[in-house]
Short mmCIF file of C-alpha atoms in Angstrom, two decimals:
data_model
loop_
_atom_site.label_atom_id
_atom_site.label_comp_id
_atom_site.label_asym_id
_atom_site.label_seq_id
_atom_site.Cartn_x
_atom_site.Cartn_y
_atom_site.Cartn_z
CA GLN L 1 168.24 -132.02 172.49
CA LYS L 2 166.70 -130.23 169.57
CA GLU L 3 162.91 -129.99 169.59
CA VAL L 4 162.68 -131.50 166.08
CA GLU L 5 165.21 -133.85 164.59
CA GLN L 6 165.32 -134.50 160.85
CA ASP L 7 168.20 -136.27 158.98
CA PRO L 8 169.34 -133.82 156.28
CA GLY L 9 170.43 -136.58 154.00
CA PRO L 10 171.01 -136.35 151.08
CA LEU L 11 168.75 -139.33 150.07
CA SER L 12 169.15 -140.68 146.59
CA VAL L 13 166.55 -143.18 145.10
CA PRO L 14 165.72 -144.65 141.65
CA GLU L 15 162.53 -143.52 139.89
CA GLY L 16 159.59 -145.56 141.05
CA ALA L 17 160.90 -146.30 144.62
CA ILE L 18 158.95 -145.72 147.75
CA VAL L 19 160.51 -142.98 149.73
CA SER L 20 160.23 -142.65 153.55
CA LEU L 21 161.09 -139.32 155.22
CA ASN L 22 160.96 -138.94 158.99
CA CYS L 23 161.13 -136.60 161.85
CA THR L 24 161.24 -137.07 165.64
CA TYR L 25 160.34 -134.63 168.21
CA SER L 26 160.56 -134.07 172.01
CA ASN L 27 157.63 -131.82 172.85
CA SER L 28 154.58 -133.90 173.68
CA ALA L 29 152.35 -130.76 173.31
CA PHE L 30 152.82 -130.68 169.57
CA GLN L 31 149.48 -131.43 167.85
CA TYR L 32 149.83 -129.94 164.33
CA PHE L 33 152.25 -131.54 161.96
CA MET L 34 153.11 -130.31 158.48
CA TRP L 35 155.35 -131.34 155.61
CA TYR L 36 156.64 -128.76 153.25
CA ARG L 37 158.48 -129.20 149.96
CA GLN L 38 161.09 -126.82 148.86
CA TYR L 39 162.46 -126.90 145.26
CA SER L 40 165.91 -125.31 144.67
CA ARG L 41 165.69 -121.53 144.50
CA LYS L 42 162.11 -121.53 145.61
CA GLY L 43 160.27 -121.01 148.98
CA PRO L 44 158.74 -123.91 150.87
CA GLU L 45 155.24 -125.08 149.84
CA LEU L 46 152.86 -126.81 152.13
CA LEU L 47 152.43 -130.44 151.04
CA MET L 48 150.58 -132.24 153.87
CA TYR L 49 148.92 -131.08 157.07
CA THR L 50 147.92 -133.42 159.90
CA TYR L 51 146.24 -132.80 163.18
CA SER L 52 147.04 -135.23 166.01
CA SER L 53 147.83 -138.88 165.32
CA GLY L 54 146.83 -141.01 162.38
CA ASN L 55 147.34 -141.16 158.64
CA LYS L 56 146.56 -138.80 155.84
CA GLU L 57 146.75 -139.65 152.24
CA ASP L 58 146.88 -137.29 149.16
CA GLY L 59 147.69 -138.90 145.85
CA ARG L 60 151.11 -140.52 146.00
CA PHE L 61 151.77 -138.90 149.46
CA THR L 62 151.00 -140.33 152.83
CA ALA L 63 151.61 -138.46 156.15
CA GLN L 64 151.67 -140.54 159.35
CA VAL L 65 151.81 -139.29 162.89
CA ASP L 66 152.68 -141.50 165.84
CA LYS L 67 152.35 -139.34 168.97
CA SER L 68 153.10 -142.15 171.31
CA SER L 69 156.55 -142.42 169.68
CA LYS L 70 156.88 -138.71 168.88
CA TYR L 71 157.60 -139.71 165.29
CA ILE L 72 156.18 -138.45 162.02
CA SER L 73 156.67 -139.81 158.49
CA LEU L 74 156.00 -138.85 154.92
CA PHE L 75 155.84 -141.61 152.30
CA ILE L 76 156.05 -140.99 148.57
CA ARG L 77 154.97 -143.84 146.35
CA ASP L 78 156.10 -144.25 142.78
CA SER L 79 158.64 -141.41 143.26
CA GLN L 80 159.29 -139.24 140.16
CA PRO L 81 162.22 -137.10 139.26
CA SER L 82 159.98 -134.09 139.79
CA ASP L 83 159.83 -135.11 143.52
CA SER L 84 163.47 -134.13 143.92
CA ALA L 85 163.44 -131.40 146.43
CA THR L 86 164.21 -130.71 150.09
CA TYR L 87 161.36 -131.90 152.41
CA LEU L 88 160.89 -129.96 155.71
CA CYS L 89 158.80 -131.09 158.64
CA ALA L 90 157.24 -128.50 160.87
CA MET L 91 154.98 -128.71 163.95
CA CYS L 92 153.44 -126.71 166.69
CA ALA L 93 151.42 -126.99 169.86
CA GLY L 94 147.74 -126.04 170.06
CA ASN L 95 148.12 -123.24 172.44
CA ASN L 96 151.17 -121.71 170.70
CA ARG L 97 151.10 -121.88 167.02
CA LYS L 98 154.73 -120.99 166.49
CA LEU L 99 156.11 -123.52 164.03
CA ILE L 100 159.14 -125.54 164.98
CA TRP L 101 161.07 -126.74 161.99
CA GLY L 102 163.27 -129.65 161.04
CA LEU L 103 166.52 -129.21 159.05
CA GLY L 104 164.97 -130.60 155.96
CA THR L 105 165.93 -133.78 154.05
CA SER L 106 167.32 -133.41 150.48
CA LEU L 107 165.85 -135.99 148.18
CA ALA L 108 167.02 -136.79 144.66
CA VAL L 109 164.94 -139.14 142.54
CA ASN L 110 167.06 -140.53 139.68
CA PRO L 111 165.52 -141.34 136.24
CA GLU E 1 149.31 -111.94 140.31
CA THR E 2 148.62 -114.36 143.11
CA GLY E 3 150.44 -115.81 146.08
CA VAL E 4 153.35 -114.29 147.91
CA THR E 5 155.85 -112.15 145.95
CA GLN E 6 159.23 -111.09 147.26
CA THR E 7 161.67 -108.57 145.63
CA PRO E 8 164.44 -108.46 144.94
CA ARG E 9 165.29 -112.16 144.30
CA HIS E 10 168.93 -111.61 144.83
CA LEU E 11 170.82 -108.87 146.72
CA VAL E 12 174.49 -108.23 147.26
CA MET E 13 175.27 -105.45 149.81
CA GLY E 14 178.26 -104.05 151.62
CA MET E 15 178.36 -103.90 155.37
CA THR E 16 177.79 -100.18 155.39
CA ASN E 17 174.80 -100.20 152.96
CA LYS E 18 171.15 -99.76 153.65
CA LYS E 19 168.67 -101.83 151.65
CA SER E 20 165.13 -103.07 152.01
CA LEU E 21 163.47 -106.30 151.18
CA LYS E 22 159.80 -106.28 150.05
CA CYS E 23 157.05 -108.76 150.38
CA GLU E 24 153.53 -108.58 148.99
CA GLN E 25 150.76 -111.12 149.40
CA HIS E 26 147.65 -111.32 147.31
CA LEU E 27 145.77 -113.99 149.32
CA GLY E 28 143.86 -111.82 151.59
CA HIS E 29 145.76 -113.00 154.71
CA ASN E 30 146.15 -111.09 157.89
CA ALA E 31 149.36 -112.56 159.26
CA MET E 32 152.80 -112.10 157.72
CA TYR E 33 156.17 -113.48 158.70
CA TRP E 34 159.88 -112.99 158.00
CA TYR E 35 162.07 -116.14 158.17
CA LYS E 36 165.78 -116.60 157.78
CA GLN E 37 167.02 -119.73 156.10
CA SER E 38 170.69 -120.65 156.44
CA ALA E 39 172.58 -123.69 155.39
CA LYS E 40 172.49 -126.61 157.86
CA LYS E 41 170.03 -124.72 160.19
CA PRO E 42 166.31 -124.97 160.61
CA LEU E 43 164.14 -122.06 159.37
CA GLU E 44 164.44 -119.29 161.90
CA LEU E 45 161.33 -117.23 162.58
CA MET E 46 162.26 -113.54 162.85
CA PHE E 47 159.08 -111.42 163.03
CA VAL E 48 155.43 -112.03 163.08
CA TYR E 49 152.78 -109.37 162.15
CA ASN E 50 149.15 -110.06 162.79
CA PHE E 51 146.63 -107.54 161.43
CA LYS E 52 149.58 -105.10 160.93
CA GLU E 53 150.72 -105.35 164.52
CA GLN E 54 154.00 -106.81 165.43
CA THR E 55 153.33 -109.80 167.70
CA GLU E 56 156.71 -111.49 167.73
CA ASN E 57 160.30 -110.46 167.52
CA ASN E 58 162.55 -113.50 168.10
CA SER E 59 165.54 -111.71 169.56
CA VAL E 60 166.45 -110.34 166.06
CA PRO E 61 169.39 -107.84 166.10
CA SER E 62 168.31 -104.20 165.59
CA ARG E 63 170.15 -104.09 162.28
CA PHE E 64 167.01 -105.82 160.92
CA SER E 65 163.95 -103.54 161.07
CA PRO E 66 160.59 -104.76 159.91
CA GLU E 67 157.73 -102.56 158.70
CA CYS E 68 154.13 -103.62 157.91
CA PRO E 69 152.16 -100.69 156.49
CA ASN E 70 149.11 -102.88 155.81
CA SER E 71 148.03 -106.50 155.81
CA SER E 72 149.33 -107.10 152.23
CA HIS E 73 152.84 -105.61 152.49
CA LEU E 74 155.83 -106.42 154.62
CA PHE E 75 159.25 -104.84 154.48
CA LEU E 76 162.61 -105.71 156.06
CA HIS E 77 164.96 -102.78 156.33
CA LEU E 78 168.67 -103.85 156.53
CA HIS E 79 171.51 -101.72 157.64
CA THR E 80 175.05 -102.30 158.73
CA LEU E 81 174.78 -106.04 158.24
CA GLN E 82 177.47 -108.67 158.91
CA PRO E 83 178.68 -111.39 156.58
CA GLU E 84 177.00 -114.00 158.76
CA ASP E 85 173.69 -112.43 157.95
CA SER E 86 174.08 -113.79 154.46
CA ALA E 87 171.12 -116.17 153.91
CA LEU E 88 167.82 -116.76 152.17
CA TYR E 89 165.10 -114.46 153.58
CA LEU E 90 161.71 -115.83 153.26
CA CYS E 91 158.42 -114.02 153.65
CA ALA E 92 155.20 -116.00 154.44
CA SER E 93 151.62 -115.33 155.10
CA SER E 94 148.67 -117.13 156.71
CA GLN E 95 145.11 -116.44 157.23
CA ASP E 96 145.83 -115.17 160.70
CA LYS E 97 148.34 -115.95 163.39
CA ALA E 98 146.38 -118.84 164.74
CA ASN E 99 146.38 -120.54 161.37
CA THR E 100 149.58 -122.54 160.75
CA GLU E 101 149.07 -123.09 157.04
CA ALA E 102 151.73 -120.69 155.78
CA PHE E 103 152.35 -119.72 152.17
CA PHE E 104 155.81 -118.71 151.34
CA GLY E 105 157.40 -116.41 148.80
CA GLN E 106 160.37 -117.43 146.71
CA GLY E 107 162.77 -115.60 149.01
CA THR E 108 165.56 -113.15 148.67
CA ARG E 109 169.10 -114.49 148.51
CA LEU E 110 171.08 -111.97 150.47
CA THR E 111 174.80 -111.86 150.33
CA VAL E 112 176.73 -109.45 152.59
CA VAL E 113 180.27 -108.64 151.56
#
């Protein structure tokens, strides 16, 4: 079993839709959870950073962590064509900050 | 110029060639990383440098040789590569190794022919 599972998609939604992106993980020691966005021909950029469980909101983006289910989500409200990118989850434990990455989910928001 | 800059953006090399990838960060960070990104695979951490010292080498073949002359610059020297080494090579930096908020460069798209 992979440490981090992420459906690569592709996911295609109409403009304005609510998008839900998810990752599951197996290591209960993970405490730091990140979402990166990667546009085509660019490097990943940090989008959201969450420590432990709970929600974090930043504009149209909400990150959720459910440690009991070992499940993290990224929600995008009122999605825009400019949100079209690959979204990668990454996580690590507190005592070992080596990031473990998901495969990334390819998202297309259609005008 | 700000952020993390990688050169070249694209590189095509033969299996007998020697080439180098360059990374420069203008963020004042102390940790720098090389990652390999291949299709249908998660990002693979290759090397970690913290305050110019190599702290991790994740079983990377010796045909990849990193060099970190100072905290702002990182090189990846390539020689006798294989076609399966074709990938996007990403450089990243963070405040230090304990800080997980990494900032990435745009990557070098490497093709080995």
